[in-house]
Amino acid sequence: GEYQYRFIDARQVEGGNVQIISLMAGLKLAENDFIRLDAFLKPGIRLMDAPPSSLLPEHVFESTTAMTIDPGVIVTFKASEKLTFHTGLNLHTAIQLSPESILEQFPSSFILAGANYAISDRVSLFTSNMFGPASGAAGDSEKFFWQMRAGIRFSFGDTKGGSLLSNF
């Protein structure tokens, strides 16, 4: 994605791009006919570039690498056989690994919200939204994070209803 501004070594840079590569593991904690509770952990690597034009003369870097850790919980509500809603909490953490090691963002409590609509047993339309305050290395620096996603989800194998499960 593209960003308006981000931080490299706690210095603001503008107008670059970011790539995040992550794997998600989930665990069903409880389920009944209308509600399901899942826990998840999504570790990843974030690669971020800044265009040279956004850097101050004393900056010698143009990119950074960070580790991200996203643990959380999701509650899925079954509204009908084809429609589910979900909400939850993601405790996002980011640790910059280069050019210097910095605890860039300690657990920020992001609220999760969205919906899934099944077109068929294996295909669904979804929206996944995440928003909340973003705490920086020295505490709350009055930042706010939001992300909105929409798309089509495909399930493979014998997963009837799997296309209605949420993930972040």
PDB file of C-alpha atoms in Angstrom:
ATOM      1  CA  GLY A   1       0.000   0.000   0.000  1.00  0.00           C
ATOM      2  CA  GLU A   2       0.871   3.649  -0.105  1.00  0.00           C
ATOM      3  CA  TYR A   3       1.088   5.854   2.948  1.00  0.00           C
ATOM      4  CA  GLN A   4       0.680   9.574   3.555  1.00  0.00           C
ATOM      5  CA  TYR A   5       3.446   9.556   6.143  1.00  0.00           C
ATOM      6  CA  ARG A   6       5.242   6.930   8.235  1.00  0.00           C
ATOM      7  CA  PHE A   7       8.283   6.840  10.483  1.00  0.00           C
ATOM      8  CA  ILE A   8      11.762   5.409   9.906  1.00  0.00           C
ATOM      9  CA  ASP A   9      14.033   5.642  12.958  1.00  0.00           C
ATOM     10  CA  ALA A  10      11.308   7.797  14.568  1.00  0.00           C
ATOM     11  CA  ARG A  11      11.694  10.383  11.777  1.00  0.00           C
ATOM     12  CA  GLN A  12       8.740  11.219   9.593  1.00  0.00           C
ATOM     13  CA  VAL A  13       8.929  10.341   5.899  1.00  0.00           C
ATOM     14  CA  GLU A  14       6.217  11.058   3.351  1.00  0.00           C
ATOM     15  CA  GLY A  15       4.799   9.494   0.229  1.00  0.00           C
ATOM     16  CA  GLY A  16       6.283   5.987   0.092  1.00  0.00           C
ATOM     17  CA  ASN A  17       5.008   2.439  -0.008  1.00  0.00           C
ATOM     18  CA  VAL A  18       4.790  -0.489   2.360  1.00  0.00           C
ATOM     19  CA  GLN A  19       4.491  -4.261   1.908  1.00  0.00           C
ATOM     20  CA  ILE A  20       3.521  -6.658   4.695  1.00  0.00           C
ATOM     21  CA  ILE A  21       4.020 -10.402   4.417  1.00  0.00           C
ATOM     22  CA  SER A  22       2.302 -12.349   7.189  1.00  0.00           C
ATOM     23  CA  LEU A  23       0.864 -15.724   8.116  1.00  0.00           C
ATOM     24  CA  MET A  24      -2.233 -16.111  10.226  1.00  0.00           C
ATOM     25  CA  ALA A  25      -3.008 -18.940  12.635  1.00  0.00           C
ATOM     26  CA  GLY A  26      -6.433 -19.217  14.209  1.00  0.00           C
ATOM     27  CA  LEU A  27      -7.994 -21.287  16.959  1.00  0.00           C
ATOM     28  CA  LYS A  28     -11.721 -21.791  17.492  1.00  0.00           C
ATOM     29  CA  LEU A  29     -12.396 -21.208  21.214  1.00  0.00           C
ATOM     30  CA  ALA A  30     -16.181 -21.662  21.337  1.00  0.00           C
ATOM     31  CA  GLU A  31     -19.177 -22.007  19.034  1.00  0.00           C
ATOM     32  CA  ASN A  32     -22.931 -22.467  19.149  1.00  0.00           C
ATOM     33  CA  ASP A  33     -25.665 -22.075  16.518  1.00  0.00           C
ATOM     34  CA  PHE A  34     -25.418 -18.278  16.229  1.00  0.00           C
ATOM     35  CA  ILE A  35     -22.053 -17.158  17.599  1.00  0.00           C
ATOM     36  CA  ARG A  36     -18.416 -18.228  17.301  1.00  0.00           C
ATOM     37  CA  LEU A  37     -15.309 -17.049  19.172  1.00  0.00           C
ATOM     38  CA  ASP A  38     -11.852 -17.379  17.587  1.00  0.00           C
ATOM     39  CA  ALA A  39      -8.369 -16.357  18.711  1.00  0.00           C
ATOM     40  CA  PHE A  40      -5.689 -15.525  16.148  1.00  0.00           C
ATOM     41  CA  LEU A  41      -2.012 -14.719  15.863  1.00  0.00           C
ATOM     42  CA  LYS A  42      -0.609 -13.068  12.746  1.00  0.00           C
ATOM     43  CA  PRO A  43       3.176 -12.529  12.766  1.00  0.00           C
ATOM     44  CA  GLY A  44       4.737 -10.842   9.773  1.00  0.00           C
ATOM     45  CA  ILE A  45       7.512  -8.810   8.183  1.00  0.00           C
ATOM     46  CA  ARG A  46       6.931  -5.237   7.005  1.00  0.00           C
ATOM     47  CA  LEU A  47       9.105  -3.730   4.258  1.00  0.00           C
ATOM     48  CA  MET A  48       8.817   0.014   3.837  1.00  0.00           C
ATOM     49  CA  ASP A  49      10.383   2.364   1.298  1.00  0.00           C
ATOM     50  CA  ALA A  50      10.578   6.148   1.323  1.00  0.00           C
ATOM     51  CA  PRO A  51      11.210   8.143  -1.832  1.00  0.00           C
ATOM     52  CA  PRO A  52      14.534  10.055  -1.641  1.00  0.00           C
ATOM     53  CA  SER A  53      12.658  13.341  -2.126  1.00  0.00           C
ATOM     54  CA  SER A  54      10.938  12.903   1.282  1.00  0.00           C
ATOM     55  CA  LEU A  55      14.185  12.498   3.233  1.00  0.00           C
ATOM     56  CA  LEU A  56      16.017  15.244   5.054  1.00  0.00           C
ATOM     57  CA  PRO A  57      19.718  15.708   4.182  1.00  0.00           C
ATOM     58  CA  GLU A  58      20.884  14.003   7.392  1.00  0.00           C
ATOM     59  CA  HIS A  59      18.941  10.822   6.588  1.00  0.00           C
ATOM     60  CA  VAL A  60      21.069   8.095   5.065  1.00  0.00           C
ATOM     61  CA  PHE A  61      18.337   5.459   4.719  1.00  0.00           C
ATOM     62  CA  GLU A  62      15.560   4.964   2.208  1.00  0.00           C
ATOM     63  CA  SER A  63      13.992   1.787   3.569  1.00  0.00           C
ATOM     64  CA  THR A  64      13.231  -0.066   6.769  1.00  0.00           C
ATOM     65  CA  THR A  65      12.322  -3.581   7.844  1.00  0.00           C
ATOM     66  CA  ALA A  66      10.094  -4.379  10.798  1.00  0.00           C
ATOM     67  CA  MET A  67       8.521  -7.377  12.495  1.00  0.00           C
ATOM     68  CA  THR A  68       4.783  -7.179  13.177  1.00  0.00           C
ATOM     69  CA  ILE A  69       2.854  -9.229  15.713  1.00  0.00           C
ATOM     70  CA  ASP A  70      -0.937  -9.186  15.664  1.00  0.00           C
ATOM     71  CA  PRO A  71      -2.695 -11.269  18.348  1.00  0.00           C
ATOM     72  CA  GLY A  72      -6.433 -10.921  18.810  1.00  0.00           C
ATOM     73  CA  VAL A  73      -9.929 -12.326  19.094  1.00  0.00           C
ATOM     74  CA  ILE A  74     -12.886 -12.321  16.693  1.00  0.00           C
ATOM     75  CA  VAL A  75     -16.550 -12.893  17.494  1.00  0.00           C
ATOM     76  CA  THR A  76     -18.651 -13.959  14.489  1.00  0.00           C
ATOM     77  CA  PHE A  77     -22.448 -13.586  14.601  1.00  0.00           C
ATOM     78  CA  LYS A  78     -24.556 -15.670  12.223  1.00  0.00           C
ATOM     79  CA  ALA A  79     -27.437 -13.498  10.954  1.00  0.00           C
ATOM     80  CA  SER A  80     -28.621 -16.062   8.376  1.00  0.00           C
ATOM     81  CA  GLU A  81     -27.306 -19.012   6.373  1.00  0.00           C
ATOM     82  CA  LYS A  82     -25.644 -16.554   3.982  1.00  0.00           C
ATOM     83  CA  LEU A  83     -24.733 -13.569   6.182  1.00  0.00           C
ATOM     84  CA  THR A  84     -22.362 -13.170   9.139  1.00  0.00           C
ATOM     85  CA  PHE A  85     -21.105 -10.126  11.016  1.00  0.00           C
ATOM     86  CA  HIS A  86     -17.905 -10.013  13.014  1.00  0.00           C
ATOM     87  CA  THR A  87     -16.198  -7.820  15.565  1.00  0.00           C
ATOM     88  CA  GLY A  88     -13.125  -8.197  17.698  1.00  0.00           C
ATOM     89  CA  LEU A  89      -9.840  -6.793  18.909  1.00  0.00           C
ATOM     90  CA  ASN A  90      -6.328  -6.783  17.431  1.00  0.00           C
ATOM     91  CA  LEU A  91      -3.345  -5.869  19.655  1.00  0.00           C
ATOM     92  CA  HIS A  92      -0.982  -4.699  16.907  1.00  0.00           C
ATOM     93  CA  THR A  93       2.743  -4.476  17.749  1.00  0.00           C
ATOM     94  CA  ALA A  94       5.574  -3.395  15.420  1.00  0.00           C
ATOM     95  CA  ILE A  95       9.307  -3.683  16.074  1.00  0.00           C
ATOM     96  CA  GLN A  96      11.611  -1.914  13.619  1.00  0.00           C
ATOM     97  CA  LEU A  97      14.592  -4.176  12.879  1.00  0.00           C
ATOM     98  CA  SER A  98      16.587  -1.906  10.532  1.00  0.00           C
ATOM     99  CA  PRO A  99      18.182   0.555  10.124  1.00  0.00           C
ATOM    100  CA  GLU A 100      18.076   0.434  13.974  1.00  0.00           C
ATOM    101  CA  SER A 101      16.078  -1.726  16.388  1.00  0.00           C
ATOM    102  CA  ILE A 102      13.194   0.259  17.871  1.00  0.00           C
ATOM    103  CA  LEU A 103       9.967  -0.775  19.589  1.00  0.00           C
ATOM    104  CA  GLU A 104       8.023   1.245  17.062  1.00  0.00           C
ATOM    105  CA  GLN A 105       4.478   0.514  18.105  1.00  0.00           C
ATOM    106  CA  PHE A 106       3.549  -1.322  21.252  1.00  0.00           C
ATOM    107  CA  PRO A 107       0.183  -3.053  21.473  1.00  0.00           C
ATOM    108  CA  SER A 108      -2.355  -0.715  19.919  1.00  0.00           C
ATOM    109  CA  SER A 109      -5.930  -1.836  20.510  1.00  0.00           C
ATOM    110  CA  PHE A 110      -7.559  -1.862  17.105  1.00  0.00           C
ATOM    111  CA  ILE A 111     -11.276  -2.637  16.854  1.00  0.00           C
ATOM    112  CA  LEU A 112     -12.267  -5.090  14.116  1.00  0.00           C
ATOM    113  CA  ALA A 113     -15.642  -4.998  12.350  1.00  0.00           C
ATOM    114  CA  GLY A 114     -17.032  -6.414   9.123  1.00  0.00           C
ATOM    115  CA  ALA A 115     -19.366  -8.777   7.342  1.00  0.00           C
ATOM    116  CA  ASN A 116     -19.413 -11.768   4.980  1.00  0.00           C
ATOM    117  CA  TYR A 117     -22.127 -12.631   2.476  1.00  0.00           C
ATOM    118  CA  ALA A 118     -22.066 -16.105   0.879  1.00  0.00           C
ATOM    119  CA  ILE A 119     -22.643 -16.166  -2.864  1.00  0.00           C
ATOM    120  CA  SER A 120     -22.205 -19.963  -2.815  1.00  0.00           C
ATOM    121  CA  ASP A 121     -20.814 -22.639  -0.453  1.00  0.00           C
ATOM    122  CA  ARG A 122     -17.243 -21.702  -1.419  1.00  0.00           C
ATOM    123  CA  VAL A 123     -17.412 -18.018  -2.407  1.00  0.00           C
ATOM    124  CA  SER A 124     -18.288 -14.969  -0.331  1.00  0.00           C
ATOM    125  CA  LEU A 125     -18.105 -11.200  -0.507  1.00  0.00           C
ATOM    126  CA  PHE A 126     -16.490  -9.634   2.548  1.00  0.00           C
ATOM    127  CA  THR A 127     -15.564  -6.415   4.230  1.00  0.00           C
ATOM    128  CA  SER A 128     -12.954  -6.258   7.001  1.00  0.00           C
ATOM    129  CA  ASN A 129     -12.384  -2.986   8.800  1.00  0.00           C
ATOM    130  CA  MET A 130      -9.894  -2.096  11.512  1.00  0.00           C
ATOM    131  CA  PHE A 131      -9.575   1.191  13.401  1.00  0.00           C
ATOM    132  CA  GLY A 132      -8.323   2.673  16.650  1.00  0.00           C
ATOM    133  CA  PRO A 133      -5.620   4.676  18.406  1.00  0.00           C
ATOM    134  CA  ALA A 134      -2.020   3.926  17.437  1.00  0.00           C
ATOM    135  CA  SER A 135       0.548   4.196  20.219  1.00  0.00           C
ATOM    136  CA  GLY A 136       4.155   4.956  19.334  1.00  0.00           C
ATOM    137  CA  ALA A 137       7.510   4.178  20.927  1.00  0.00           C
ATOM    138  CA  ALA A 138       7.199   6.828  23.637  1.00  0.00           C
ATOM    139  CA  GLY A 139       3.502   6.298  24.348  1.00  0.00           C
ATOM    140  CA  ASP A 140       0.365   7.776  22.887  1.00  0.00           C
ATOM    141  CA  SER A 141       1.318  10.309  20.260  1.00  0.00           C
ATOM    142  CA  GLU A 142      -2.303  11.028  19.282  1.00  0.00           C
ATOM    143  CA  LYS A 143      -2.275   8.994  16.078  1.00  0.00           C
ATOM    144  CA  PHE A 144      -5.299   7.155  14.680  1.00  0.00           C
ATOM    145  CA  PHE A 145      -5.172   4.108  12.418  1.00  0.00           C
ATOM    146  CA  TRP A 146      -7.906   2.908  10.078  1.00  0.00           C
ATOM    147  CA  GLN A 147      -8.047   0.335   7.323  1.00  0.00           C
ATOM    148  CA  MET A 148     -10.940  -0.737   5.129  1.00  0.00           C
ATOM    149  CA  ARG A 149     -10.882  -3.827   2.918  1.00  0.00           C
ATOM    150  CA  ALA A 150     -13.494  -5.404   0.668  1.00  0.00           C
ATOM    151  CA  GLY A 151     -13.178  -8.387  -1.600  1.00  0.00           C
ATOM    152  CA  ILE A 152     -14.129 -11.885  -2.640  1.00  0.00           C
ATOM    153  CA  ARG A 153     -13.087 -14.881  -0.544  1.00  0.00           C
ATOM    154  CA  PHE A 154     -12.729 -18.413  -1.963  1.00  0.00           C
ATOM    155  CA  SER A 155     -12.707 -21.590   0.151  1.00  0.00           C
ATOM    156  CA  PHE A 156     -10.914 -24.742  -0.969  1.00  0.00           C
ATOM    157  CA  GLY A 157     -11.596 -28.317   0.083  1.00  0.00           C
ATOM    158  CA  ASP A 158     -14.532 -29.558   2.137  1.00  0.00           C
ATOM    159  CA  THR A 159     -15.254 -26.293   3.938  1.00  0.00           C
ATOM    160  CA  LYS A 160     -18.984 -25.665   3.674  1.00  0.00           C
ATOM    161  CA  GLY A 161     -19.543 -22.418   5.546  1.00  0.00           C
ATOM    162  CA  GLY A 162     -15.818 -21.668   5.637  1.00  0.00           C
ATOM    163  CA  SER A 163     -16.308 -18.758   3.266  1.00  0.00           C
ATOM    164  CA  LEU A 164     -18.315 -17.003   6.002  1.00  0.00           C
ATOM    165  CA  LEU A 165     -15.459 -17.017   8.526  1.00  0.00           C
ATOM    166  CA  SER A 166     -13.553 -13.804   9.092  1.00  0.00           C
ATOM    167  CA  ASN A 167      -9.851 -13.143   9.148  1.00  0.00           C
ATOM    168  CA  PHE A 168      -7.584 -10.140   9.545  1.00  0.00           C
TER     169      PHE A 168
END
